Short mmCIF file of C-alpha atoms and ligand atoms in Angstrom, two decimals:
data_model
loop_
_atom_site.label_atom_id
_atom_site.label_comp_id
_atom_site.label_asym_id
_atom_site.label_seq_id
_atom_site.Cartn_x
_atom_site.Cartn_y
_atom_site.Cartn_z
CA UNK A 1 30.28 21.38 -57.26
CA UNK A 2 33.72 20.79 -58.68
CA UNK A 3 34.33 21.83 -62.27
CA UNK A 4 37.20 21.25 -64.72
CA UNK A 5 37.24 23.98 -67.39
CA UNK A 6 38.82 24.10 -70.82
CA UNK A 7 38.54 26.05 -74.01
CA UNK A 8 40.28 26.63 -77.30
CA UNK A 9 41.38 30.00 -78.64
CA UNK A 10 37.83 30.81 -79.75
CA UNK A 11 36.49 30.28 -76.23
CA UNK A 12 39.46 31.66 -74.30
CA UNK A 13 38.02 35.16 -73.67
CA UNK A 14 35.15 33.79 -71.67
CA UNK A 15 37.02 31.02 -69.87
CA UNK A 16 38.31 33.37 -67.13
CA UNK A 17 34.94 35.06 -66.48
CA UNK A 18 33.27 31.65 -66.32
CA UNK A 19 35.82 30.43 -63.71
CA UNK A 20 35.22 33.63 -61.69
CA UNK A 21 31.47 33.16 -61.99
CA UNK A 22 31.71 29.58 -60.63
CA UNK A 23 34.02 30.58 -57.75
CA UNK A 24 31.81 33.49 -56.76
CA UNK A 25 28.94 31.04 -56.47
CA UNK A 26 30.95 28.80 -54.16
CA UNK A 27 32.02 26.18 -56.69
CA UNK A 28 35.46 24.74 -57.19
CA UNK A 29 36.90 25.49 -60.64
CA UNK A 30 40.06 23.94 -62.04
CA UNK A 31 41.47 25.63 -65.16
CA UNK A 32 42.86 23.00 -67.61
CA UNK A 33 43.92 25.58 -70.15
CA UNK A 34 44.91 26.90 -72.52
CA UNK A 35 46.87 29.63 -70.87
CA UNK A 36 46.76 32.14 -73.74
CA UNK A 37 44.61 32.92 -76.73
CA UNK A 38 47.10 31.36 -79.09
CA UNK A 39 45.55 29.04 -81.71
CA UNK A 40 45.13 25.47 -80.35
CA UNK A 41 43.13 22.37 -81.30
CA UNK A 42 39.88 21.97 -79.36
CA UNK A 43 40.03 18.12 -79.17
CA UNK A 44 43.15 18.36 -77.02
CA UNK A 45 41.34 20.38 -74.35
CA UNK A 46 38.11 18.37 -74.67
CA UNK A 47 40.10 15.21 -73.96
CA UNK A 48 41.87 16.82 -70.97
CA UNK A 49 38.64 17.98 -69.34
CA UNK A 50 36.74 14.77 -70.17
CA UNK A 51 39.43 12.52 -68.71
CA UNK A 52 39.61 14.71 -65.58
CA UNK A 53 35.88 14.43 -65.10
CA UNK A 54 35.90 10.64 -65.54
CA UNK A 55 38.84 10.26 -63.14
CA UNK A 56 37.29 12.46 -60.43
CA UNK A 57 34.00 10.89 -59.37
CA UNK A 58 31.18 13.38 -59.05
CA UNK A 59 32.99 16.22 -60.79
CA UNK A 60 31.71 18.15 -63.83
CA UNK A 61 33.23 19.97 -66.82
CA UNK A 62 32.75 23.07 -68.89
CA UNK A 63 34.15 23.26 -72.44
CA UNK A 64 34.02 26.39 -74.53
CA UNK A 65 34.96 26.74 -78.21
CA UNK A 66 33.64 28.95 -80.97
CA UNK A 67 30.33 27.08 -81.39
CA UNK A 68 30.41 24.45 -78.69
CA UNK A 69 30.03 21.79 -81.37
CA UNK A 70 33.63 20.53 -81.72
CA UNK A 71 34.06 20.37 -77.96
CA UNK A 72 30.88 18.32 -77.46
CA UNK A 73 31.69 15.93 -80.28
CA UNK A 74 35.20 15.37 -79.01
CA UNK A 75 34.30 15.04 -75.27
CA UNK A 76 31.57 12.46 -76.00
CA UNK A 77 34.21 10.15 -77.42
CA UNK A 78 35.51 9.56 -73.89
CA UNK A 79 33.74 6.67 -72.13
CA UNK A 80 31.72 7.93 -69.12
CA UNK A 81 31.14 11.42 -70.57
CA UNK A 82 27.77 12.94 -71.36
CA UNK A 83 28.66 16.29 -72.82
CA UNK A 84 25.71 18.54 -73.66
CA UNK A 85 25.93 21.30 -76.22
CA UNK A 86 23.66 23.95 -74.77
CA UNK A 87 22.33 27.31 -76.03
CA UNK A 88 20.23 28.76 -73.19
CA UNK A 89 18.84 28.29 -69.69
CA UNK A 90 16.29 25.64 -70.80
CA UNK A 91 18.79 23.39 -72.66
CA UNK A 92 21.29 23.57 -69.79
CA UNK A 93 18.53 22.77 -67.29
CA UNK A 94 17.33 19.78 -69.29
CA UNK A 95 20.89 18.59 -69.86
CA UNK A 96 21.11 17.98 -66.10
CA UNK A 97 17.47 17.03 -65.35
CA UNK A 98 16.92 14.51 -68.17
CA UNK A 99 20.36 13.57 -69.55
CA UNK A 100 22.49 13.71 -66.37
CA UNK A 101 25.07 15.61 -68.40
CA UNK A 102 28.50 15.82 -66.75
CA UNK A 103 29.98 18.39 -69.16
CA UNK A 104 28.38 21.64 -70.30
CA UNK A 105 29.57 22.87 -73.74
CA UNK A 106 28.75 26.19 -75.39
CA UNK A 107 30.15 28.57 -77.98
CA UNK A 108 31.66 31.95 -77.23
CA UNK A 109 30.77 33.05 -80.82
CA UNK A 110 27.17 32.03 -80.26
CA UNK A 111 26.22 32.91 -76.64
CA UNK A 112 26.57 36.32 -75.00
CA UNK A 113 27.66 36.85 -71.36
CA UNK A 114 24.07 36.94 -70.00
CA UNK A 115 23.12 33.67 -71.69
CA UNK A 116 26.35 32.03 -70.53
CA UNK A 117 25.59 33.07 -66.95
CA UNK A 118 22.10 31.72 -67.22
CA UNK A 119 23.36 28.37 -68.54
CA UNK A 120 25.77 28.14 -65.66
CA UNK A 121 22.96 28.92 -63.18
CA UNK A 122 20.75 26.25 -64.73
CA UNK A 123 23.47 23.61 -64.84
CA UNK A 124 24.63 24.21 -61.26
CA UNK A 125 21.17 24.35 -59.70
CA UNK A 126 19.48 21.40 -61.43
CA UNK A 127 19.73 17.77 -60.35
CA UNK A 128 19.21 14.67 -62.43
CA UNK A 129 15.55 13.66 -62.12
CA UNK A 130 16.26 9.90 -62.34
CA UNK A 131 13.07 7.88 -62.68
CA UNK A 132 12.14 7.25 -66.28
CA UNK A 133 15.24 9.03 -67.38
CA UNK A 134 17.64 6.61 -65.66
CA UNK A 135 17.07 3.75 -68.08
CA UNK A 136 17.58 6.06 -71.06
CA UNK A 137 20.84 7.40 -69.73
CA UNK A 138 21.95 3.77 -69.04
CA UNK A 139 21.15 2.97 -72.68
CA UNK A 140 23.31 5.89 -73.82
CA UNK A 141 26.23 4.65 -71.75
CA UNK A 142 25.82 1.10 -73.05
CA UNK A 143 25.97 2.49 -76.64
CA UNK A 144 29.41 3.90 -75.94
CA UNK A 145 30.70 0.45 -75.21
CA UNK A 146 29.52 -1.04 -78.51
CA UNK A 147 31.01 -0.67 -82.03
C1 RB5 B 201 37.88 27.39 -84.19
O1 RB5 B 201 37.99 28.26 -85.27
C2 RB5 B 201 36.51 26.70 -84.20
O2 RB5 B 201 36.40 25.83 -85.25
C3 RB5 B 201 36.28 25.97 -82.90
O3 RB5 B 201 36.40 26.90 -81.87
C4 RB5 B 201 34.93 25.33 -82.69
O4 RB5 B 201 33.88 26.23 -82.95
C5 RB5 B 201 34.70 24.06 -83.36
O5 RB5 B 201 33.70 23.37 -83.20
#
């Protein structure tokens, strides 16, 4: 799988380890910043990653901030994005299986390294189930086009 990764200052410390984790499992990981732990605004990096995912068919994203909340809210503003704010293996697994999420969001201040690793395992090994979930995902995407 190909991943675009971004964080803010509150997620910066785990961004590197997450990239290493993905690469060690054979995935492609593109670091979209930031390059230091200096204070930044999470919507800027959510937008970068979300636009990269939309522009690169079949790719995925990972966004890390303090809680995962701001990143998911911001990324979901971009048409074509289904960013899932996850907390554990089960939520990351369901985000792919039922919601066909294309961006995984989580919080460095919330989830420890073991939980982060389990979320990445779940997200990278689970496929969208389709079937009854397809129509629901289509309805979500149609909502983004309305006002
Ligand atoms: C930064 O202090 C913090 O607000 C941000 O990382 C994130 O948690 C927002 O949702």
